[in-house]
mmCIF file of C-alpha atoms in Angstrom:
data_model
loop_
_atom_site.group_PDB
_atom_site.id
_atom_site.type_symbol
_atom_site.label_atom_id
_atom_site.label_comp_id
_atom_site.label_asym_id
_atom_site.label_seq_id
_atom_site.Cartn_x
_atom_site.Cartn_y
_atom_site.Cartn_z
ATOM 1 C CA UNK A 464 -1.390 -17.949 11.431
ATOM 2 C CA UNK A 465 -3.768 -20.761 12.724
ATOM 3 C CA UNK A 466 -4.628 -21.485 9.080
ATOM 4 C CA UNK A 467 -0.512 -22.330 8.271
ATOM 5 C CA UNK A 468 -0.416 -24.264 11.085
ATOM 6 C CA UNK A 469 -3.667 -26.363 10.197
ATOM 7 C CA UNK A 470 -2.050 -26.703 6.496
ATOM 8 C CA UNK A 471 1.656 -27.899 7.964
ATOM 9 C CA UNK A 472 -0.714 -30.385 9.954
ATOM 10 C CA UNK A 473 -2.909 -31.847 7.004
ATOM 11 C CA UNK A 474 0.345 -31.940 4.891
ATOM 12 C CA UNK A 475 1.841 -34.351 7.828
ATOM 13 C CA UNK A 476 -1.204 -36.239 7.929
ATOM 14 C CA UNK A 477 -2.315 -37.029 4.385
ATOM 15 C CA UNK A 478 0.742 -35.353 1.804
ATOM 16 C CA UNK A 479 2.357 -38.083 -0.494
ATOM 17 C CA UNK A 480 6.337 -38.003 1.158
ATOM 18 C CA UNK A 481 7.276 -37.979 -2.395
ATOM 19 C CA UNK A 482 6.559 -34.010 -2.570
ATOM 20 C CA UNK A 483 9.609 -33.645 -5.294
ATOM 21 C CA UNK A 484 6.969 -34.875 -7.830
ATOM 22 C CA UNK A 485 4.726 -31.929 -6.628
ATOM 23 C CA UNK A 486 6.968 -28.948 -7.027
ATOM 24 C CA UNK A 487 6.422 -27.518 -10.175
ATOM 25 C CA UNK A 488 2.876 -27.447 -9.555
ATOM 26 C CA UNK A 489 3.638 -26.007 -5.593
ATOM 27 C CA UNK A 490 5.541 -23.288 -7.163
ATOM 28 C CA UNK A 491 3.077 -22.641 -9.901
ATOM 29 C CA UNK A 492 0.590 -21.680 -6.682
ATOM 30 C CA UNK A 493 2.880 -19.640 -5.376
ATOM 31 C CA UNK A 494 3.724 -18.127 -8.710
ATOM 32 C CA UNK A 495 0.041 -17.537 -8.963
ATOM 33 C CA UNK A 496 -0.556 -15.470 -5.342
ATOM 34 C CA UNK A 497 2.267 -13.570 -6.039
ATOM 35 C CA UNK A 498 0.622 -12.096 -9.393
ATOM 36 C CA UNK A 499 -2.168 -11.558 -8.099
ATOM 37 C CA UNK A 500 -0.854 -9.366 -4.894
ATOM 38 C CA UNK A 501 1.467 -7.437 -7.759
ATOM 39 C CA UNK A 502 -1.270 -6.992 -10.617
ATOM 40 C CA UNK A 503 -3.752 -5.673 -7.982
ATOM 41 C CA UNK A 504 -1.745 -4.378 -5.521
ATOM 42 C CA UNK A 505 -3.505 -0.573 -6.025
ATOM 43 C CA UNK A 506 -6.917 -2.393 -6.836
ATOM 44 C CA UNK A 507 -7.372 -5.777 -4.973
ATOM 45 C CA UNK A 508 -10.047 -7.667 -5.276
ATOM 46 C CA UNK A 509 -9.724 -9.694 -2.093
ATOM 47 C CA UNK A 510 -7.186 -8.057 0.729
ATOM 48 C CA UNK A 511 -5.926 -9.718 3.778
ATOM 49 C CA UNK A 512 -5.899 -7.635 6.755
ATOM 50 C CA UNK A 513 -3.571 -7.824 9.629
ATOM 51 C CA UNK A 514 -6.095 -8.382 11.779
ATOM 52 C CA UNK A 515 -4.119 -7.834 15.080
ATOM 53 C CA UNK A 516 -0.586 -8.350 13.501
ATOM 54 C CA UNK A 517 1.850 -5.985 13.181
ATOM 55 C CA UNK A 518 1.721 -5.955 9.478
ATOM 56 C CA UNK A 519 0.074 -6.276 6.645
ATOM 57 C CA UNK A 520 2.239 -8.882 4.644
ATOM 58 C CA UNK A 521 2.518 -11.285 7.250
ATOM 59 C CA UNK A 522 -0.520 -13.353 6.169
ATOM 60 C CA UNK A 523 -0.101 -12.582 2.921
ATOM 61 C CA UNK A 524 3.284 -14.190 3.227
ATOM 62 C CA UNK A 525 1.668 -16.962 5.403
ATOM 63 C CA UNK A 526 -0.334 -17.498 2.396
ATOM 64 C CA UNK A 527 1.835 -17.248 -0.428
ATOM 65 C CA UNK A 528 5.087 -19.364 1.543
ATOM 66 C CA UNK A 529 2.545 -21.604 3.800
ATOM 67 C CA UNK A 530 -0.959 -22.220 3.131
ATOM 68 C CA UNK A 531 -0.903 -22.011 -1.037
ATOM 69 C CA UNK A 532 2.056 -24.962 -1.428
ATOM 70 C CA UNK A 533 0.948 -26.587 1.252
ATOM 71 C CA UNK A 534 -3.015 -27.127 0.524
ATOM 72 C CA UNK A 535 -1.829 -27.592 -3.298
ATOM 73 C CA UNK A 536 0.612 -30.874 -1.925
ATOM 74 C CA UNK A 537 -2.680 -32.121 -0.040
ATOM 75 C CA UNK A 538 -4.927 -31.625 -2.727
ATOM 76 C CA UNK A 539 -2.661 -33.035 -5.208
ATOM 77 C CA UNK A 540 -1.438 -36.085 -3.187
ATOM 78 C CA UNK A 541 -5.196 -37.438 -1.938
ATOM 79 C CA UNK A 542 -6.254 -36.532 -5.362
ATOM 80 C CA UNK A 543 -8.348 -39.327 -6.783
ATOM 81 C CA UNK A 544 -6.888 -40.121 -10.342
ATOM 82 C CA UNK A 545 -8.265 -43.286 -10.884
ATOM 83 C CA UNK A 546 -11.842 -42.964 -9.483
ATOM 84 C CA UNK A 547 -13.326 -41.782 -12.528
ATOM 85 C CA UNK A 548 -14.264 -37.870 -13.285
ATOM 86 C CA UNK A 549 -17.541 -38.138 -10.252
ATOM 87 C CA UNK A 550 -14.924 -38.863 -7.687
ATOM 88 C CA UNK A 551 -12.815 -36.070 -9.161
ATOM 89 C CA UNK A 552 -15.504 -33.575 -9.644
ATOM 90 C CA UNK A 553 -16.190 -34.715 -5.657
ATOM 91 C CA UNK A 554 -12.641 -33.761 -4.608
ATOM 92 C CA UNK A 555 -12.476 -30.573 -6.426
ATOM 93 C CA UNK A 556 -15.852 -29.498 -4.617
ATOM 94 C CA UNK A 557 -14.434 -30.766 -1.602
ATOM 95 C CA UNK A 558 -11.774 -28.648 -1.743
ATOM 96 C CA UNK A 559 -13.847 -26.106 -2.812
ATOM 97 C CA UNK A 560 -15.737 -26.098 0.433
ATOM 98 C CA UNK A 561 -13.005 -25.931 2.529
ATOM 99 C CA UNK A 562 -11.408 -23.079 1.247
ATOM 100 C CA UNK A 563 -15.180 -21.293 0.909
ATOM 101 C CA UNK A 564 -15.112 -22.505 4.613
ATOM 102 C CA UNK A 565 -12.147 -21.260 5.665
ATOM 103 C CA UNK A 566 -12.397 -17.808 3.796
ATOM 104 C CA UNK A 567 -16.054 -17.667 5.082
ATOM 105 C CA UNK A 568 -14.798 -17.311 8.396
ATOM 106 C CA UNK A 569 -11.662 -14.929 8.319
ATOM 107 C CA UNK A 570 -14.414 -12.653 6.216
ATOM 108 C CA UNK A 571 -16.372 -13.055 9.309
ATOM 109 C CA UNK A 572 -13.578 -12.128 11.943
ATOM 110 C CA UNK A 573 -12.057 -9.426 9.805
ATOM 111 C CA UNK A 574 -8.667 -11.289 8.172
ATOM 112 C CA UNK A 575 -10.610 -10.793 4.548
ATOM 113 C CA UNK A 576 -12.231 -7.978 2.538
ATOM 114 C CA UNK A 577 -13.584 -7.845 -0.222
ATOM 115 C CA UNK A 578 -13.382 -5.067 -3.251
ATOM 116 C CA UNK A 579 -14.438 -3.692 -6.662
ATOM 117 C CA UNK A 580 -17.525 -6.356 -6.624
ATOM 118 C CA UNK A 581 -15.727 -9.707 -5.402
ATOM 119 C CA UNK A 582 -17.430 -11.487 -3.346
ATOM 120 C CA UNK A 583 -17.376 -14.980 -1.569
ATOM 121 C CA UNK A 584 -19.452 -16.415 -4.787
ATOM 122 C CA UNK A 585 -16.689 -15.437 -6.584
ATOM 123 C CA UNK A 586 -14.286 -16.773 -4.670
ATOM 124 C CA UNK A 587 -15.779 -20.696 -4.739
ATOM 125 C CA UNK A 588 -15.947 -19.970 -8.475
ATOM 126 C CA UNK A 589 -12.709 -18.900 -8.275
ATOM 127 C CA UNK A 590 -11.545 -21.859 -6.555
ATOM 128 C CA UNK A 591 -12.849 -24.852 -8.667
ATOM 129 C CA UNK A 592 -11.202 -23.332 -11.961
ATOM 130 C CA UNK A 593 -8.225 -22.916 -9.474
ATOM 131 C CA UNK A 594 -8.536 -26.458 -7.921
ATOM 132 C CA UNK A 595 -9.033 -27.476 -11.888
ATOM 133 C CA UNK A 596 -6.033 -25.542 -13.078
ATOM 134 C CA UNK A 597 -3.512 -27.430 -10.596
ATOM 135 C CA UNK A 598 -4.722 -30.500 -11.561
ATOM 136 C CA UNK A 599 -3.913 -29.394 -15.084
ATOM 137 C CA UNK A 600 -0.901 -28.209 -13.730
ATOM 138 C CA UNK A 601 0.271 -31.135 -12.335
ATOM 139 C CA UNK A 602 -0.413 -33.265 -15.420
ATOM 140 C CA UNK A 603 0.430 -30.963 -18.347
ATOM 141 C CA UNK A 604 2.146 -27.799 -17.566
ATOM 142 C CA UNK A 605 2.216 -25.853 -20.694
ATOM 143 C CA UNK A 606 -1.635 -26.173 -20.928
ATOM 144 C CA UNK A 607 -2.178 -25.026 -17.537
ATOM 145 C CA UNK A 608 -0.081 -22.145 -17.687
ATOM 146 C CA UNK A 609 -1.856 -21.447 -21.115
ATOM 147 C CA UNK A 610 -5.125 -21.896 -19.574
ATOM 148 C CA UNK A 611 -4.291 -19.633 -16.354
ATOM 149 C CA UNK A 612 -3.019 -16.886 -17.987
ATOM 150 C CA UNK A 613 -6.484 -17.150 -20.282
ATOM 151 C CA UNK A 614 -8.443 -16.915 -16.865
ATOM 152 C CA UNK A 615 -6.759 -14.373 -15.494
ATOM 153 C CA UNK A 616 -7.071 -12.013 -18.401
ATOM 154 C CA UNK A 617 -10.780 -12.922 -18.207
ATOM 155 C CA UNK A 618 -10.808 -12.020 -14.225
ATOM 156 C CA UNK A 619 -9.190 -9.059 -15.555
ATOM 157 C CA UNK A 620 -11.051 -7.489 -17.950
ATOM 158 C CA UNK A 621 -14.699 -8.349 -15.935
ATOM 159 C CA UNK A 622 -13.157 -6.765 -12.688
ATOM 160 C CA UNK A 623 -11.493 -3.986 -15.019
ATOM 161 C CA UNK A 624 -8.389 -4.546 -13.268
ATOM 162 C CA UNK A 625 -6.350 -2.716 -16.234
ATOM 163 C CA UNK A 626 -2.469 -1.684 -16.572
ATOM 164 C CA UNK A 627 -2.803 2.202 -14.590
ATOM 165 C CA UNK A 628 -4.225 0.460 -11.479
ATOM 166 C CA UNK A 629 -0.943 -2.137 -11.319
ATOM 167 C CA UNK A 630 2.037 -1.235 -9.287
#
C-alpha cells in the first residue's frame, strides 16, 4: 500500500498532465501484469504476499490498478527523448534501480517471493527489457506488442512455465 501511495505522489510531482497521450501504453502495463498473474497463476515466478492484509489480491491489485500505470506515466513523461541514447540508456537504468530497490526491500520484509529459479537478478533483467518495451510501446505499438509477446514466450520456455501449469 505505501508503494501506491509513493507512485500517486511521483505521478503528481513529475507526470506530464497530458496523460491521454499515455494510455495505450498505461494499459499495455496493465495488460501485461494481468498475463502474467493468469499464465502463472499455478506456477509463479514472483508472488506477492499479503503480508499482514487480509488477502492475497490486494497488492496484486495495488499493483496491477496503481503502481504499474502509474510508474509507466512517470517513466514515460520524464523520459528523455531528445538527450541522445546515453541519457536514455541512463533513465532506463534509473528506473531499473528503483524498481530493483523497491522489490529489494518488500523481498526483505516478506511482500515478495520468489519461485521456480527467479530471482532478484532476474527481475532487474526483467525490468530494462520491460522499461525498453514501454518505450517501444509508447512509440510504435505493433512492434512492442510483437516484441513482448517474443519475450514472454522466451521467459516461458527458460522458466518452463508450459500450458498444464496455467489456470
Amino acid at each position: 500500500m505505501l508503494y501506491s501511495l509513493l507512485w500517486i505522489l511521483a505521478a503528481f510531482r513529475w507526470a506530464d498532465r497530458n496523460w491521454e497521450r499515455y494510455y495505450p501504453t498505461l494499459l499495455f502495463s496493465v495488460i501485461g501484469n494481468c498475463l502474467y498473474e493468469l499464465l502463472c497463476y499455478r506456477y509463479p515466478l514472483w508472488q506477492m504476499e499479503p503480508n499482514g492484509l487480509p488477502a492475497a489480491m490486494i497488492p496484486i491489485l495495488l499493483l496491477i490498478l496503481i503502481g504499474m500505470p502509474l510508474s509507466t506515466w512517470v517513466y514515460l513523461s520524464l523520459y528523455p527523448s531528445g538527450g541522445g541514447w546515453l541519457a536514455q540508456a541512463r533513465h532506463i537504468l534509473a528506473f531499473t534501480a528503483v524498481f530493483g530497490l523497491l522489490e529489494f526491500v518488500s523481498v526483505k520484509c516478506g511482500s515478495i517471493t520468489y519461485h521456480n529459479g527467479w530471482h532478484l537478478g532476474w527481475s532487474l533483467l526483467f525490468n530494462i527489457f520491460m522499461f525498453i518495451m514501454l518505450r517501444i510501446h509508447f512509440l510504435k505499438p505493433l512492434t512492442g506488442l510483437v516484441l513482448s509477446a517474443a519475450y514472454t514466450l522466451l521467459l516461458m520456455s527458460l522458466f518452463h512455465v508450459s500450458l498444464d501449469k496455467m489456470k
